[in-house]
mmCIF file of C-alpha atoms and ligand atoms in Angstrom:
data_model
loop_
_atom_site.group_PDB
_atom_site.id
_atom_site.type_symbol
_atom_site.label_atom_id
_atom_site.label_comp_id
_atom_site.label_asym_id
_atom_site.label_seq_id
_atom_site.Cartn_x
_atom_site.Cartn_y
_atom_site.Cartn_z
ATOM 1 C CA UNK A 37 0.154 0.030 -0.185
ATOM 2 C CA UNK A 38 0.622 3.455 -0.407
ATOM 3 C CA UNK A 39 0.038 6.788 0.960
ATOM 4 C CA UNK A 40 0.157 9.974 -0.869
ATOM 5 C CA UNK A 41 -0.881 13.759 1.016
ATOM 6 C CA UNK A 42 -2.049 17.067 -0.673
ATOM 7 C CA UNK A 43 -2.686 20.650 -0.834
ATOM 8 C CA UNK A 44 -3.718 23.479 -2.567
ATOM 9 C CA UNK A 45 -4.819 26.769 -2.314
ATOM 10 C CA UNK A 46 -6.323 29.534 -4.683
ATOM 11 C CA UNK A 47 -6.990 33.423 -4.098
ATOM 12 C CA UNK A 48 -10.273 34.706 -4.710
ATOM 13 C CA UNK A 49 -11.210 37.340 -6.956
ATOM 14 C CA UNK A 50 -13.976 38.864 -8.506
ATOM 15 C CA UNK A 51 -16.881 36.315 -9.999
ATOM 16 C CA UNK A 52 -19.903 34.340 -9.283
ATOM 17 C CA UNK A 53 -19.295 31.143 -8.772
ATOM 18 C CA UNK A 54 -16.579 28.563 -7.446
ATOM 19 C CA UNK A 55 -15.818 24.972 -8.281
ATOM 20 C CA UNK A 56 -14.568 22.408 -5.686
ATOM 21 C CA UNK A 57 -14.551 19.364 -6.112
ATOM 22 C CA UNK A 58 -15.891 19.466 -9.624
ATOM 23 C CA UNK A 59 -19.253 20.631 -8.716
ATOM 24 C CA UNK A 60 -19.938 24.470 -9.466
ATOM 25 C CA UNK A 61 -20.690 26.429 -6.368
ATOM 26 C CA UNK A 62 -22.817 29.659 -6.877
ATOM 27 C CA UNK A 63 -20.847 32.731 -5.054
ATOM 28 C CA UNK A 64 -19.975 36.219 -4.496
ATOM 29 C CA UNK A 65 -16.023 35.505 -5.430
ATOM 30 C CA UNK A 66 -14.306 33.702 -8.467
ATOM 31 C CA UNK A 67 -11.440 31.821 -7.958
ATOM 32 C CA UNK A 68 -8.253 33.399 -9.277
ATOM 33 C CA UNK A 69 -6.179 30.873 -11.307
ATOM 34 C CA UNK A 70 -4.355 29.496 -14.516
ATOM 35 C CA UNK A 71 -7.106 26.793 -14.536
ATOM 36 C CA UNK A 72 -10.623 26.381 -13.200
ATOM 37 C CA UNK A 73 -8.873 26.701 -10.070
ATOM 38 C CA UNK A 74 -10.475 23.744 -7.966
ATOM 39 C CA UNK A 75 -8.350 23.017 -4.775
ATOM 40 C CA UNK A 76 -9.956 20.291 -3.715
ATOM 41 C CA UNK A 77 -9.174 18.363 -7.187
ATOM 42 C CA UNK A 78 -5.501 20.115 -7.424
ATOM 43 C CA UNK A 79 -5.110 18.833 -3.579
ATOM 44 C CA UNK A 80 -6.487 15.183 -4.784
ATOM 45 C CA UNK A 81 -4.413 15.515 -7.584
ATOM 46 C CA UNK A 82 -1.049 15.866 -6.020
ATOM 47 C CA UNK A 83 -2.209 13.603 -3.391
ATOM 48 C CA UNK A 84 -2.299 10.954 -5.792
ATOM 49 C CA UNK A 85 1.009 11.795 -7.170
ATOM 50 C CA UNK A 86 2.575 11.854 -3.920
ATOM 51 C CA UNK A 87 1.478 8.020 -3.264
ATOM 52 C CA UNK A 88 3.056 7.276 -6.806
ATOM 53 C CA UNK A 89 5.965 9.057 -6.173
ATOM 54 C CA UNK A 90 5.083 11.290 -9.336
ATOM 55 C CA UNK A 91 6.251 14.521 -8.546
ATOM 56 C CA UNK A 92 3.596 17.249 -8.418
ATOM 57 C CA UNK A 93 0.422 18.375 -10.513
ATOM 58 C CA UNK A 94 2.880 21.886 -11.446
ATOM 59 C CA UNK A 95 5.669 19.492 -13.007
ATOM 60 C CA UNK A 96 2.717 17.621 -14.703
ATOM 61 C CA UNK A 97 0.608 20.718 -16.196
ATOM 62 C CA UNK A 98 2.601 23.631 -16.225
ATOM 63 C CA UNK A 99 0.659 27.107 -15.216
ATOM 64 C CA UNK A 100 2.672 28.466 -18.071
ATOM 65 C CA UNK A 101 0.842 26.224 -20.487
ATOM 66 C CA UNK A 102 -1.614 28.007 -22.735
ATOM 67 C CA UNK A 103 -3.459 25.036 -23.439
ATOM 68 C CA UNK A 104 -4.522 24.633 -19.678
ATOM 69 C CA UNK A 105 -5.869 27.987 -19.506
ATOM 70 C CA UNK A 106 -9.340 27.813 -17.788
ATOM 71 C CA UNK A 107 -9.001 23.677 -17.615
ATOM 72 C CA UNK A 108 -11.483 21.576 -16.326
ATOM 73 C CA UNK A 109 -9.306 20.245 -13.458
ATOM 74 C CA UNK A 110 -11.222 16.737 -13.381
ATOM 75 C CA UNK A 111 -9.659 15.937 -16.686
ATOM 76 C CA UNK A 112 -5.914 16.711 -14.793
ATOM 77 C CA UNK A 113 -7.477 14.371 -12.206
ATOM 78 C CA UNK A 114 -8.107 11.817 -14.893
ATOM 79 C CA UNK A 115 -5.057 12.106 -16.232
ATOM 80 C CA UNK A 116 -3.144 11.974 -13.312
ATOM 81 C CA UNK A 117 -5.445 8.252 -12.394
ATOM 82 C CA UNK A 118 -3.945 7.228 -15.547
ATOM 83 C CA UNK A 119 -0.512 7.297 -14.193
ATOM 84 C CA UNK A 120 -1.915 5.269 -10.930
ATOM 85 C CA UNK A 121 -3.337 3.095 -13.444
ATOM 86 C CA UNK A 122 -0.060 2.899 -15.262
ATOM 87 C CA UNK A 123 1.954 1.935 -11.849
ATOM 88 C CA UNK A 124 -0.521 -0.848 -11.298
ATOM 89 C CA UNK A 125 -2.250 0.838 -8.651
ATOM 90 C CA UNK A 126 -5.700 1.709 -6.930
ATOM 91 C CA UNK A 127 -7.502 4.073 -4.729
ATOM 92 C CA UNK A 128 -8.099 2.297 -1.422
ATOM 93 C CA UNK A 129 -9.979 5.516 0.249
ATOM 94 C CA UNK A 130 -9.369 9.207 0.168
ATOM 95 C CA UNK A 131 -10.188 11.929 2.841
ATOM 96 C CA UNK A 132 -10.107 15.455 2.319
ATOM 97 C CA UNK A 133 -10.720 18.645 3.886
ATOM 98 C CA UNK A 134 -11.939 21.958 2.485
ATOM 99 C CA UNK A 135 -11.053 25.110 4.122
ATOM 100 C CA UNK A 136 -13.328 28.145 3.376
ATOM 101 C CA UNK A 137 -14.707 30.868 5.578
ATOM 102 C CA UNK A 138 -17.773 31.046 2.716
ATOM 103 C CA UNK A 139 -19.448 30.102 0.935
ATOM 104 C CA UNK A 140 -21.288 27.085 3.173
ATOM 105 C CA UNK A 141 -19.951 23.761 1.633
ATOM 106 C CA UNK A 142 -22.254 21.549 3.605
ATOM 107 C CA UNK A 143 -25.297 21.689 0.979
ATOM 108 C CA UNK A 144 -22.406 20.484 -1.973
ATOM 109 C CA UNK A 145 -20.503 17.715 -0.163
ATOM 110 C CA UNK A 146 -22.309 14.867 -1.339
ATOM 111 C CA UNK A 147 -22.588 16.119 -5.009
ATOM 112 C CA UNK A 148 -18.210 16.524 -4.472
ATOM 113 C CA UNK A 149 -18.081 12.950 -3.724
ATOM 114 C CA UNK A 150 -20.301 11.217 -5.992
ATOM 115 C CA UNK A 151 -17.780 13.506 -8.508
ATOM 116 C CA UNK A 152 -14.591 12.433 -7.143
ATOM 117 C CA UNK A 153 -15.839 8.782 -6.727
ATOM 118 C CA UNK A 154 -16.619 8.519 -10.355
ATOM 119 C CA UNK A 155 -13.446 10.258 -10.765
ATOM 120 C CA UNK A 156 -11.299 7.650 -8.600
ATOM 121 C CA UNK A 157 -13.357 4.716 -9.701
ATOM 122 C CA UNK A 158 -14.320 3.795 -5.802
ATOM 123 C CA UNK A 159 -17.828 3.641 -4.221
ATOM 124 C CA UNK A 160 -18.900 6.818 -2.899
ATOM 125 C CA UNK A 161 -18.314 5.122 0.851
ATOM 126 C CA UNK A 162 -14.716 5.018 -0.238
ATOM 127 C CA UNK A 163 -14.483 9.447 -0.303
ATOM 128 C CA UNK A 164 -14.667 11.302 2.458
ATOM 129 C CA UNK A 165 -15.016 15.657 1.862
ATOM 130 C CA UNK A 166 -15.024 17.353 5.100
ATOM 131 C CA UNK A 167 -15.299 21.341 5.509
ATOM 132 C CA UNK A 168 -14.441 23.768 7.441
ATOM 133 C CA UNK A 169 -13.726 27.751 8.171
ATOM 134 C CA UNK A 170 -10.515 28.664 10.455
ATOM 135 C CA UNK A 171 -13.185 31.055 12.924
ATOM 136 C CA UNK A 172 -11.905 34.126 10.903
ATOM 137 C CA UNK A 173 -8.306 33.695 11.242
ATOM 138 C CA UNK A 174 -5.687 34.361 8.168
ATOM 139 C CA UNK A 175 -6.180 34.120 4.510
ATOM 140 C CA UNK A 176 -9.053 31.570 4.335
ATOM 141 C CA UNK A 177 -10.897 33.063 7.513
ATOM 142 C CA UNK A 178 -10.552 36.403 6.004
ATOM 143 C CA UNK A 179 -12.076 35.149 2.669
ATOM 144 C CA UNK A 180 -8.814 35.998 0.644
ATOM 145 C CA UNK A 181 -8.623 32.418 -0.294
ATOM 146 C CA UNK A 182 -9.911 28.964 -0.577
ATOM 147 C CA UNK A 183 -7.259 25.751 0.171
ATOM 148 C CA UNK A 184 -7.565 21.989 0.618
ATOM 149 C CA UNK A 185 -5.837 19.190 2.122
ATOM 150 C CA UNK A 186 -6.555 15.569 0.554
ATOM 151 C CA UNK A 187 -4.736 12.223 1.698
ATOM 152 C CA UNK A 188 -5.175 9.016 -0.708
ATOM 153 C CA UNK A 189 -3.979 5.162 -0.156
ATOM 154 C CA UNK A 190 -3.219 3.512 -3.015
ATOM 155 C CA UNK A 191 -3.743 -0.797 -3.142
ATOM 156 C CA UNK A 192 -1.851 -3.077 -5.537
ATOM 157 C CA UNK A 193 -4.734 -3.187 -8.652
ATOM 158 C CA UNK A 194 -4.308 -7.033 -8.286
ATOM 159 C CA UNK A 195 -4.458 -6.978 -4.387
HETATM 160 MG MG1 LIG B 197 -3.943 24.367 -7.892
#
């Protein structure tokens, strides 16, 4: 078995929605990013890459690549999963935390779990997504940005 951890953060900017865990959420701001700014999917990509010692998302998908401008981050996750499968691993389970002062994540958590489990090729009960605020402390607490952590366990695909 192999374990991996990922972290990501993006700054909020002008806009009317954010995308977290592949789910579009209406908000008073948008995400400033080269891609769609999906911090949760980015953290999951890095957790998977960490588990296979595959570097990180920035190395695989440079933010200087014009082809990746505004890209749907779930496409990046699909490519990372191809790397996982190519190394003869499958996902055992995933646990993740989104850190945001606003908007409320709770109404969207189940949709995120559904979306992520489909992308990882696991059951919904093998994916957990939590959300917390930081009690108005720090950059997430001041509403300057949103961050996410993810931990993933990989199993041999024949195990
Ligand atoms: Mg990112």
